Coordinates of C-alpha atoms in Angstrom, one line a residue:
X24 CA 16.0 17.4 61.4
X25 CA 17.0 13.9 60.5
X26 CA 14.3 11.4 60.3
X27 CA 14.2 7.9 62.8
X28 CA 15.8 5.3 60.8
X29 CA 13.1 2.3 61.3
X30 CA 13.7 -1.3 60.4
X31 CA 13.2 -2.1 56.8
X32 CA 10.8 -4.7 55.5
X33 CA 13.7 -7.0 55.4
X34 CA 14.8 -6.8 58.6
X35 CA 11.0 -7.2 60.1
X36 CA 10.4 -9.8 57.9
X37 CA 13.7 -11.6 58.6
X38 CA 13.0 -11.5 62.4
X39 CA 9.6 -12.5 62.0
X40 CA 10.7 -15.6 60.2
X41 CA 13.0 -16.4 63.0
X42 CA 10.3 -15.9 65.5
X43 CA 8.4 -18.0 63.1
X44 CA 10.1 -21.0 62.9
X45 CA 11.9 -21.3 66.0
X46 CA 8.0 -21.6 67.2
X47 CA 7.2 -24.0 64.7
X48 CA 10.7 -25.9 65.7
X49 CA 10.7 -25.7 69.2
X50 CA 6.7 -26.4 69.3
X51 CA 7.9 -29.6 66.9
X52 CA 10.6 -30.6 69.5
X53 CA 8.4 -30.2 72.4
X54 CA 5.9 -32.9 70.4
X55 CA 8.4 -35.5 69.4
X56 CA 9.9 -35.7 73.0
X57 CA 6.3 -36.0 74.4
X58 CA 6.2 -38.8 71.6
X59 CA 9.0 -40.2 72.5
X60 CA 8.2 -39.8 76.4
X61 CA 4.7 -41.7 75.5
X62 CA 6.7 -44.9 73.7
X63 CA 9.4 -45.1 75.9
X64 CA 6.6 -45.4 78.7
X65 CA 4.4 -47.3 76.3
X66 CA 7.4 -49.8 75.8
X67 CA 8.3 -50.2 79.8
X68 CA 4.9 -51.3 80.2
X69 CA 4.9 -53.7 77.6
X70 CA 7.9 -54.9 79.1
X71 CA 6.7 -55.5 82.8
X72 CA 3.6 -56.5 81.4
X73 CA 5.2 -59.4 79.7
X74 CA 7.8 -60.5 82.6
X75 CA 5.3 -60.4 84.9
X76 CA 3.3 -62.5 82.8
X77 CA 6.0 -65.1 82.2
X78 CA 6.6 -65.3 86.1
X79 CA 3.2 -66.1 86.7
X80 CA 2.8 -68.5 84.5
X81 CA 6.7 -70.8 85.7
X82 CA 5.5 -73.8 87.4
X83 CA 8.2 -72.5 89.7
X84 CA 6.4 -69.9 90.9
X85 CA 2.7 -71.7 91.4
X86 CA 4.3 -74.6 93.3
X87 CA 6.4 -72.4 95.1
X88 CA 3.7 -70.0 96.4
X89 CA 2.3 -73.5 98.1
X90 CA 5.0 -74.4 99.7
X91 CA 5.8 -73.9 102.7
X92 CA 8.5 -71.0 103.0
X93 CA 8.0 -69.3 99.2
X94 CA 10.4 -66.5 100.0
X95 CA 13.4 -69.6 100.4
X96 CA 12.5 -70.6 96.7
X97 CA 11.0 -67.5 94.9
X98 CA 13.4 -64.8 96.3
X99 CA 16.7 -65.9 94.5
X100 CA 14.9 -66.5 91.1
X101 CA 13.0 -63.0 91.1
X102 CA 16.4 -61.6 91.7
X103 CA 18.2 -63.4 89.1
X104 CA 15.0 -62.4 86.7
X105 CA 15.1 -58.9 87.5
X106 CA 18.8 -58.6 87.0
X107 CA 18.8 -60.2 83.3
X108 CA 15.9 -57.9 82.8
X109 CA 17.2 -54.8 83.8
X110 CA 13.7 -53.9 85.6
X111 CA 13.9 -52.0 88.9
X112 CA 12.1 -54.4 91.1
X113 CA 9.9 -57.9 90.9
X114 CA 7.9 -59.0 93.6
X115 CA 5.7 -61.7 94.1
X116 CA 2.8 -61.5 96.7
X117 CA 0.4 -63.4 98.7
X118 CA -3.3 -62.6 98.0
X119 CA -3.4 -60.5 101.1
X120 CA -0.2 -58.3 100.2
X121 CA 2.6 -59.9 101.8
X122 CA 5.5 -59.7 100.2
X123 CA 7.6 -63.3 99.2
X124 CA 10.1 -61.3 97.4
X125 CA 11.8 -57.7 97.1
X126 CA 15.0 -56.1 95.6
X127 CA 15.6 -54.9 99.5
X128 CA 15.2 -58.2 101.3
X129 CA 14.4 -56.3 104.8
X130 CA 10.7 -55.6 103.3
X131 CA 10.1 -59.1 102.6
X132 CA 7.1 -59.8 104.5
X133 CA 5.8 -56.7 104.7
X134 CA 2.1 -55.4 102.8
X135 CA 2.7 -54.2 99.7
X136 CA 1.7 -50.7 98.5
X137 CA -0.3 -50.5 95.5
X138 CA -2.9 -51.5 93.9
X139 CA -4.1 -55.0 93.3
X140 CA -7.7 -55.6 93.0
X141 CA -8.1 -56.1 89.3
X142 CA -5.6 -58.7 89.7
X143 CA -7.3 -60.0 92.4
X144 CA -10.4 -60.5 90.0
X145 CA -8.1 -61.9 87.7
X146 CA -7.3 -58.9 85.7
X147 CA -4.4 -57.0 85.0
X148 CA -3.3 -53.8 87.0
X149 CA -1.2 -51.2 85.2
X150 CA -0.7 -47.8 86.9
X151 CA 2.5 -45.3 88.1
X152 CA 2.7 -45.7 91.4
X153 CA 4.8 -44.0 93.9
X154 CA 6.2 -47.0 96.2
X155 CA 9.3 -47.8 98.3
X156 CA 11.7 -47.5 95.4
X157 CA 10.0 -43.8 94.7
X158 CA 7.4 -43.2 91.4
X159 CA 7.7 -46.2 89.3
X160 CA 5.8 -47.8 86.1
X161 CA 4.4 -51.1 87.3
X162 CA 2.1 -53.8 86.2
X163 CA -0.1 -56.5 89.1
X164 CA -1.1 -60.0 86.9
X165 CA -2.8 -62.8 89.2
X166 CA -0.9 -66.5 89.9
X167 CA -3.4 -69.3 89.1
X168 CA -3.1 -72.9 90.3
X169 CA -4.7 -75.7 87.5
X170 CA -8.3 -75.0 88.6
X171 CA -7.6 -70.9 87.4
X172 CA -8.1 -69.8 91.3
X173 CA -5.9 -67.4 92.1
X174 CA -3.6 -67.9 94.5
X175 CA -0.9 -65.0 94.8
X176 CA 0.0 -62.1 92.6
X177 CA 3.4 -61.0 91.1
X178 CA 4.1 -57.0 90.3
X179 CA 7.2 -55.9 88.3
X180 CA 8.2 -52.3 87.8
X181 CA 10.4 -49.7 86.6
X182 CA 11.3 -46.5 87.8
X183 CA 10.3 -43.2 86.4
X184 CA 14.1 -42.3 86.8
X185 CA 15.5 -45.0 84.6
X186 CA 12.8 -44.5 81.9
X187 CA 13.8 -40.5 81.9
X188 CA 17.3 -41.7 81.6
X189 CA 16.5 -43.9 78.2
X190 CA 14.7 -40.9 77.1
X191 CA 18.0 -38.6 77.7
X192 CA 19.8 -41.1 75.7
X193 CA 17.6 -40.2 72.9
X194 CA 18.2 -36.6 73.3
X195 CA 21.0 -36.1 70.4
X196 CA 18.7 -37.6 68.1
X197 CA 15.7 -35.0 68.6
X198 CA 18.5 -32.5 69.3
X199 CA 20.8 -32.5 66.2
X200 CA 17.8 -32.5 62.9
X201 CA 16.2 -29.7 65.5
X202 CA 19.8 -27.2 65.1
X203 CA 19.7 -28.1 61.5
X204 CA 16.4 -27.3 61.0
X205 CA 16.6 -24.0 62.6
X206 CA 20.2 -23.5 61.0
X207 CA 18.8 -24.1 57.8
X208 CA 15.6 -22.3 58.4
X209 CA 17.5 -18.9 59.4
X210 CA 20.1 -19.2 56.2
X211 CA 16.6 -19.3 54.4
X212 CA 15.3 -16.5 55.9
X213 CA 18.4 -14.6 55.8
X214 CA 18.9 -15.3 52.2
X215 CA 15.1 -14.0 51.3
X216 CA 15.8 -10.8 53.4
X217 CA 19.0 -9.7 51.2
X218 CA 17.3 -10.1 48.4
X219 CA 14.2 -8.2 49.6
X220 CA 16.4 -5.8 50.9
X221 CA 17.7 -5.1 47.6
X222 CA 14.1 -4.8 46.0
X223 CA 12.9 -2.7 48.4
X224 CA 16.3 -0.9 48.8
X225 CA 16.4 -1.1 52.8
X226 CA 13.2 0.8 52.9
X227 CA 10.9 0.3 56.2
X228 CA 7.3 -0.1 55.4
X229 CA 6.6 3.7 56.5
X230 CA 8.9 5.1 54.0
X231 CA 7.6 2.9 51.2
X232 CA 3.9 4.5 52.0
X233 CA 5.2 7.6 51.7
X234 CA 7.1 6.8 48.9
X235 CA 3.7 5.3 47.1
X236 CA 1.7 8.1 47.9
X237 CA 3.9 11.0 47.0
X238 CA 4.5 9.3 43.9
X239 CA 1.0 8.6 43.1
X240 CA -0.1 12.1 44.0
X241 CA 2.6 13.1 41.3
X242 CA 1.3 10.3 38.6
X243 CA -2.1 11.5 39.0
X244 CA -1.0 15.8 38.8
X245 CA 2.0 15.8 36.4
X246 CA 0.6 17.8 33.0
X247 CA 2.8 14.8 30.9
X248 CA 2.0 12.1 29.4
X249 CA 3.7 9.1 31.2
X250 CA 4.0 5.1 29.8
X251 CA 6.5 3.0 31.8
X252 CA 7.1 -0.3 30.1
X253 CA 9.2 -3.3 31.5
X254 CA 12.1 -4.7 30.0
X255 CA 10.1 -6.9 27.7
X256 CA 8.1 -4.0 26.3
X257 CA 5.1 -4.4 28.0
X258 CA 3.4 -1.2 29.4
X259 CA 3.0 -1.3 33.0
X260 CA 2.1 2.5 34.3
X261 CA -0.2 5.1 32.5
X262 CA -1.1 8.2 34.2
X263 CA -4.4 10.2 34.0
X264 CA -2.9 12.6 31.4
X265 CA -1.0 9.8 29.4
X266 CA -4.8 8.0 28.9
X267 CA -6.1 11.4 28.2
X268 CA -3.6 11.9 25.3
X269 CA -3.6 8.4 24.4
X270 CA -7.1 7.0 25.1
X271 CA -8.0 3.9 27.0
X272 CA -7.5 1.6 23.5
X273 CA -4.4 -0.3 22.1
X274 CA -1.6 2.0 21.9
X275 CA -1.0 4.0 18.6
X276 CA 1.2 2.4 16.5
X277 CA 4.1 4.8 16.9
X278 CA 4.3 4.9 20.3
X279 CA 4.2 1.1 20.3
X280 CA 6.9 1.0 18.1
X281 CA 8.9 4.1 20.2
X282 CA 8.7 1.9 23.4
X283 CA 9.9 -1.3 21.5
X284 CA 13.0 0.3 20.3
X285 CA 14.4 1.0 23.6
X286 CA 16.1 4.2 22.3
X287 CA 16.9 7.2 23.6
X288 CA 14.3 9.8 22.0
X289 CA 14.6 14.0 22.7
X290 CA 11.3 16.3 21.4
X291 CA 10.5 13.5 18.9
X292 CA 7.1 14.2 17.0
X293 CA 4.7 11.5 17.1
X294 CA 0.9 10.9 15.7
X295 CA -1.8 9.6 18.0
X296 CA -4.9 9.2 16.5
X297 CA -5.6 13.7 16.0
X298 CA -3.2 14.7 18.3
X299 CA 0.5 15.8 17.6
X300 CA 3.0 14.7 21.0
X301 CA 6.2 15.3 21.6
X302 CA 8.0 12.1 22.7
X303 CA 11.1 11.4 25.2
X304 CA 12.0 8.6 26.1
X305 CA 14.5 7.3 28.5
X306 CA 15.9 3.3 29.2
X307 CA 15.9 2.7 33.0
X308 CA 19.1 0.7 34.0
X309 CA 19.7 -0.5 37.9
X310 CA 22.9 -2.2 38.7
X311 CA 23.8 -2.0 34.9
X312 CA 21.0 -4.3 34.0
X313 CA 18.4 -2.2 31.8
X314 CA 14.6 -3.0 33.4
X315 CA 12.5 -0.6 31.5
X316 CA 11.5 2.7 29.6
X317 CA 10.0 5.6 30.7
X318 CA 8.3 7.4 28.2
X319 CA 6.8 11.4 28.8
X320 CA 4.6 12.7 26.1
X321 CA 3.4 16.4 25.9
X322 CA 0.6 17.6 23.9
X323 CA 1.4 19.9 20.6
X324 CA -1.4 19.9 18.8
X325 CA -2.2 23.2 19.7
X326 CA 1.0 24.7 19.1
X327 CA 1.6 22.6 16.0
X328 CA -1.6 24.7 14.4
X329 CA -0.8 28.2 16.2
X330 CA 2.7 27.2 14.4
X331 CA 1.1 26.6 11.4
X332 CA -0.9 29.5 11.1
X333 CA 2.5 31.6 12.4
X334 CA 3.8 30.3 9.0
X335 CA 1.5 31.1 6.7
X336 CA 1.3 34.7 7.9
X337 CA 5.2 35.4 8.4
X338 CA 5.0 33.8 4.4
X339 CA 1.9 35.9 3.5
X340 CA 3.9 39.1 5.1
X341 CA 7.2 38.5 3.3
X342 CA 5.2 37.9 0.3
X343 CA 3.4 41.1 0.7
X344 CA 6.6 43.1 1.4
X345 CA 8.1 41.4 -1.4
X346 CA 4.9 42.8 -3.8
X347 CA 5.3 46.2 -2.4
X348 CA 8.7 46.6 -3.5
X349 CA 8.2 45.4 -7.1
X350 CA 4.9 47.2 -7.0
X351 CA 7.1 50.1 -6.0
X352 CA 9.6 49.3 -9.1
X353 CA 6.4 49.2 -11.4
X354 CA 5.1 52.5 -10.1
X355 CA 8.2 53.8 -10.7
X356 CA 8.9 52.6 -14.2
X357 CA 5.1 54.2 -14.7
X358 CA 6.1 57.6 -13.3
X359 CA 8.9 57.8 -14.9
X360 CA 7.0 56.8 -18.2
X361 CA 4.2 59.7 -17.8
X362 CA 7.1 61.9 -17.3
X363 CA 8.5 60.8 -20.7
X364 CA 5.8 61.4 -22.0
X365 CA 4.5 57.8 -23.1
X366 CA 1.3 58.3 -20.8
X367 CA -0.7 55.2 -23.0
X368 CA 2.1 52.6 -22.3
X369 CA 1.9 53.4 -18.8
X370 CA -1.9 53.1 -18.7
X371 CA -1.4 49.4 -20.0
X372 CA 1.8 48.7 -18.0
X373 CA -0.3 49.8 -14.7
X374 CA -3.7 48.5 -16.0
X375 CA -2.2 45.0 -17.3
X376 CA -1.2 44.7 -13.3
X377 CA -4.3 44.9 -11.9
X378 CA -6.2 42.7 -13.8
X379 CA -3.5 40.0 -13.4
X380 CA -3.9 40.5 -9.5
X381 CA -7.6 40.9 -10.1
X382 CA -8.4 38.5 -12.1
X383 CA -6.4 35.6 -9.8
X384 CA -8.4 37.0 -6.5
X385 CA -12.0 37.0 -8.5
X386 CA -11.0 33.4 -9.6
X387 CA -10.6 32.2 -6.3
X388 CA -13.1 33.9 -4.5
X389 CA -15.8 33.1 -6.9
X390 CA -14.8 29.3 -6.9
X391 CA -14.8 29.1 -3.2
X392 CA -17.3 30.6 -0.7
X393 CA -14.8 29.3 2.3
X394 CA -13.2 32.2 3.1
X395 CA -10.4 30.3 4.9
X396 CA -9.6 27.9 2.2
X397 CA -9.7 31.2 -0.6
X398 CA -7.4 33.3 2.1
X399 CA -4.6 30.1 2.2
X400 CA -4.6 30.0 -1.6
X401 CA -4.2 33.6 -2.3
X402 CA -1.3 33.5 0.6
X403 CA 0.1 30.5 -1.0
X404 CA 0.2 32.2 -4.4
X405 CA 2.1 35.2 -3.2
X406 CA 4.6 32.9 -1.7
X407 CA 4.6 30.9 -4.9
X408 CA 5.4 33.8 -7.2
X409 CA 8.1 34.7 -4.5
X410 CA 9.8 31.6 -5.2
X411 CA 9.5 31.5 -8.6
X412 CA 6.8 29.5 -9.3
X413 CA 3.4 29.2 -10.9
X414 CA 0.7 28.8 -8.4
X415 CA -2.3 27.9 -11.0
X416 CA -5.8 27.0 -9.3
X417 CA -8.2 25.1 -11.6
X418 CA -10.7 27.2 -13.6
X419 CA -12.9 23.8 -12.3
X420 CA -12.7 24.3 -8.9
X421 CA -16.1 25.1 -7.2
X422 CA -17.2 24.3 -3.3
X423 CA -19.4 25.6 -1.7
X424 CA -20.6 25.3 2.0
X425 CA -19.9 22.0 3.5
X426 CA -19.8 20.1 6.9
X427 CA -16.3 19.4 6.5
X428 CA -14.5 21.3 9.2
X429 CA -12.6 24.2 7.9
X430 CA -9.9 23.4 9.5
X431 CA -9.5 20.1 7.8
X432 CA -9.8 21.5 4.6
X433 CA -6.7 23.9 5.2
X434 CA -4.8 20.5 6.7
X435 CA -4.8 18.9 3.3
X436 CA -5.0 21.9 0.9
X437 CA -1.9 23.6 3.0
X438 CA -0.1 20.8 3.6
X439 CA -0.4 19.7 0.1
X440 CA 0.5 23.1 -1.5
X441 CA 3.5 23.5 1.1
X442 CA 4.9 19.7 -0.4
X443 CA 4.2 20.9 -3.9
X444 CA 6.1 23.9 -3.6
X445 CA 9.5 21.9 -1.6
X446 CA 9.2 19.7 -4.5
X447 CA 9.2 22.1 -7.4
X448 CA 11.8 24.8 -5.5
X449 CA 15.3 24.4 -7.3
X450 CA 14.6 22.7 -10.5
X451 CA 14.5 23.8 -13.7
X452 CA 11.5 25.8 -15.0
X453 CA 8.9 25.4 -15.6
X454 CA 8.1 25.6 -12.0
X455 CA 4.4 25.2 -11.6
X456 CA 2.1 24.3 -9.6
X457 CA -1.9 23.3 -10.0
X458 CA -4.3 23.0 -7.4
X459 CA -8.1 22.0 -8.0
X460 CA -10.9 21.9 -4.7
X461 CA -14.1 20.9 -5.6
X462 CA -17.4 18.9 -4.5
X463 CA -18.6 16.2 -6.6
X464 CA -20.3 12.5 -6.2
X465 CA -20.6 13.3 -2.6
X466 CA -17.0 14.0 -1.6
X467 CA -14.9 17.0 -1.7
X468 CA -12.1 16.3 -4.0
X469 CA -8.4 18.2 -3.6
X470 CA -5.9 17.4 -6.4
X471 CA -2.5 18.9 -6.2
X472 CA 0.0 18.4 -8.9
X473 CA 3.4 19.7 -9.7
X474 CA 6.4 19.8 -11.8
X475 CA 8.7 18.5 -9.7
X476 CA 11.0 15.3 -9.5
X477 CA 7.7 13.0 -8.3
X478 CA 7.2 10.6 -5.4
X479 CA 8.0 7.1 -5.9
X480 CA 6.2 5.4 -2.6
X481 CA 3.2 5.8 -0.8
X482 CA 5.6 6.2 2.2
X483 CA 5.5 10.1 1.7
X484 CA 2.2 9.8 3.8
X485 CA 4.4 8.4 6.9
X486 CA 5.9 10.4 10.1
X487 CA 9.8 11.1 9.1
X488 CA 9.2 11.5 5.5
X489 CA 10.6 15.3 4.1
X490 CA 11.0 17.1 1.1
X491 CA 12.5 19.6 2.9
X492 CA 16.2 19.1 4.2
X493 CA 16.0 19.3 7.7
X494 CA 12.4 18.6 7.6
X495 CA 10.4 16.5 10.9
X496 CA 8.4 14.7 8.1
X497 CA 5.0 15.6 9.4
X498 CA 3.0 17.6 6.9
X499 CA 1.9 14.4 4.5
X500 CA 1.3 12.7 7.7
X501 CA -1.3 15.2 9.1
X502 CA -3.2 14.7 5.6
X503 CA -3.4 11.3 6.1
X504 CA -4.8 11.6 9.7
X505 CA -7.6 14.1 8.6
X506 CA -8.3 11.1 5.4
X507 CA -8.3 8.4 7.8
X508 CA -10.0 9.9 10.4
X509 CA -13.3 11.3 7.4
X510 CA -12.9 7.6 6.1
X511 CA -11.4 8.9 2.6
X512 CA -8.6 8.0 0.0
X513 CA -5.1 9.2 -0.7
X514 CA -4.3 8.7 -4.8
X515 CA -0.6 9.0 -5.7
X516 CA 0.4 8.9 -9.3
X517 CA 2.6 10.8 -11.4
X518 CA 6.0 9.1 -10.3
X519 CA 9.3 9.4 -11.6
X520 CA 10.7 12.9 -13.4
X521 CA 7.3 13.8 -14.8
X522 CA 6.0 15.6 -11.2
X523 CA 3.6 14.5 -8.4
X524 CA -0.5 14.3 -8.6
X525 CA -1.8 13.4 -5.7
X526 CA -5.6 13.4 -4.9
X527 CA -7.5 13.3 -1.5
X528 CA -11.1 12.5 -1.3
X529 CA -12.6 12.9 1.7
X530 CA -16.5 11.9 1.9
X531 CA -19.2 14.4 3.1
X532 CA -21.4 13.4 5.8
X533 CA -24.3 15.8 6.8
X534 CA -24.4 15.6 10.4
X535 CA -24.9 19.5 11.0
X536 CA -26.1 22.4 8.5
X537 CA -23.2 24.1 10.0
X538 CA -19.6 23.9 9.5
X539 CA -16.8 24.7 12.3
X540 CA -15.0 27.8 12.6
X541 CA -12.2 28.8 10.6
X542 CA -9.1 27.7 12.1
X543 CA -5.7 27.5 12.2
X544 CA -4.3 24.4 9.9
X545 CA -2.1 21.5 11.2
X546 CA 0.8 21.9 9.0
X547 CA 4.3 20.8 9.3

């Protein structure tokens, strides 16, 4: 069933605007005419105020007003005033309300409607008054003879109609910066809600809920590792399991440099503090413009060591089956002897056997009471003498128990041995290989050397860097995690064509009287 289409954030936003400021305009508009209502008012006033003013004050008018038949005098000149003015009516009074002149002559004589008392006292009366010409804006100022009595009054006035008229007039200059302020004001809005339309992608405000909390519920549940970065490399998303796997520090320096590359990355191994991830990493690109990189990372650190420990027994059972079929060529060669008849050659062909076997397991065993670390070597001898070489462990060797954890010890020892044996594989004998464990000045020391062509650059200890051919570069790199991580030392010499020596010393800090497990090793 197909969901309501709602109106996207744009669209509400773009008719909000509108709603907005074609308020704000038309409550704008509404104020300046009221403005220019007040000052077109404001200035009629003035103007009656001052015409009135100037009649009362013509010598005209004062000696007119004693005469006897004002109207004769004062009529034609109030006409001819109020006709250069442009005001609606003039009228000049007696002090009782008759009227000496009048723009309709028939009410001359007549009371005049208003009011007048202020002017009477001498003052000034301004007011909007609804007379015989209809609502009008008029002002009453007093006629004074020499001695300041007052002796008749003149009122001048306007209509309310002719001032609404000058106020029309104005109306295309209120009307036109109005439309262009809305015109401009919509072409604004409209121009903000395409480009939040393609932010948000036409979505309404419902759907981008949704959209937040599904995704969230996903960020927070995935089992990945997820770091979004923007297009400038900074990272902008982790989720619970990419903190977990990363911690709440700086980024490791790998996966900084992974997200600074902006390249495409499939089941990449990376180092993070003890943990082994697998990396991929993808560029985000909208509209052909590239805005990100989405990084997942998966936990292998497990897997790496059940790997490991899959390796050293799939070499420790081809090693085996490899000694039971020369073992079976030497028992043989001994039967075949007895039946010969050289039974005392056989006894020291058989007997010479043993104590080689013998004498390598006592060795190792006596040397080291980790029964881990003496299981590896022994392994890692049979697969030596598989490949043709000489796995020889120093007569010195000697460690006993220790707080290291086992499973560091079989890190660097495995790792180490594995490397030795790459490097040594191919060349020309003699193929050997010498390995010494032991505990002295407070540090257990492991010192691996071989025969082989030598490494030039402390670089072997870095992620991507293999002896082997199609090698991920990892095993010298795990050594150099468990060093760093015990605070120890990494010592490379031997370079060039006269074999590798490279020494580990990792210190030993009592914090428990017992050591871990054995476990699997991290090996590459």
């Amino acid at each position: 069933m197909p969901l309501a289409r709602r109106w996207s954030i744009a669209r509400q936003l773009f008719v909000l605007q509108a709603l907005v400021v074609t308020a704000l305009v038309a409550i704008g508009t509404a104020g300046a005419v009221l403005l220019a209502r007040d000052d077109t008012e404001q200035a009629a006033i003035d103007q009656v105020t001052g015409i009135a003013q100037a009649i009362a004050h013509n010598p005209l008018v004062i000696e007119a007003v004693r005469g006897p038949d004002p109207s004769e005098v004062l009529q034609p000149y109030a006409e001819s005033v109020r006709l250069a003015t442009g005001t609606d009516f003039i009228v000049v009074m007696a002090t009782d309300r008759t009227r000496y002149t009048h723009t309709n002559p028939q009410l001359i004589g007549r009371r005049f409607i208003g009011t007048i008392q202020d002017a009477l006292d001498g003052g000034t009366v301004i007011e909007k008054s609804v007379g015989t010409l209809g609502e009008s804006v008029r002002t009453v100022v007093p006629v004074r003879d020499d001695s300041g009595r007052v002796i008749a009054l003149v009122s001048v006035g306007i209509r309310t109609h002719a001032i609404n008229q000058k106020l029309l007039s104005r109306t295309p200059a209120v009307a036109i910066p109005t439309a262009l302020a809305l015109l401009l004001a919509a072409a604004g809005s409209w121009l903000l809600s395409r480009r939040l339309r393609r932010q948000t992608h036409g979505l309404g405000p419902a759907e981008m809920t949704r959209m937040y909390e599904y995704h969230d519920a996903v960020l927070h549940s995935v089992r990945e590792g997820l770091v979004v970065a923007d297009r400038s490399g900074q990272v902008t998303l982790v989720n619970d399991e990419g903190r977990r796997l990363l911690g709440d520090g700086d980024l490791p320096p790998e996966i900084s440099e992974l997200l600074a590359s902006k390249t495409t990355v499939e089941d990449e191994p990376v180092l993070a503090g003890d943990r082994i991830l697998v990396a991929n990493q993808r560029v985000i690109r909208s509209e052909g413009q590239t805005v990100g990189t989405v990084l997942t990372l998966r936990d292998h650190t497990e897997l790496r060591a059940l790997a490991g420990e899959l390796d050293s027994v799939r070499g420790l059972t081809e090693a085996l089956r490899a000694q039971a079929h020369e073992s079976a060529n030497r028992l043989h060669t001994v039967l075949t002897m007895v039946e010969l008849g050289r039974t005392d050659e056989a006894v020291r062909l058989a007997t010479a056997e043993l104590e080689v076997a013998q004498q390598l397991t006592d060795q190792v065993v006596g040397a080291l009471s980790e029964p881990a670390l003496a299981a590896l070597l022994l392994g890692k001898s049979a697969q030596a003498a598989e490949r043709g070489v000489q796995l020889v462990v120093d007569d010195a060797s000697r460690l006993g128990s220790t707080p290291l954890p086992s499973r560091d010890l079989l890190t660097v020892v495995g790792n180490l041995v594995d490397n030795a044996l790459e490097a040594v594989a191919g060349t020309e004998p003699p193929r050997e290989v010498t390995v010494l464990v032991v505990e002295r000045d407070g540090a257990v020391l492991v010192r691996v050397g071989d025969t082989g062509p030598g490494l030039s650059s402390a670089d072997a200890f870095q992620r991507g860097w293999s002896t082997k051919a199609e090698g991920r570069g990892l095993g010298l790199a795990l050594v150099k995690q468990v060093v760093d991580r015990h605070g120890g030392s990494i010592d490379l010499a031997g370079a060039g064509g006269g074999g590798a020596l490279i020494t580990v010393r990792l210190p030993v800090r009592p914090l428990s009287a017992a050591h871990s497990l054995p476990a699997a090793p991290e090996t590459a």
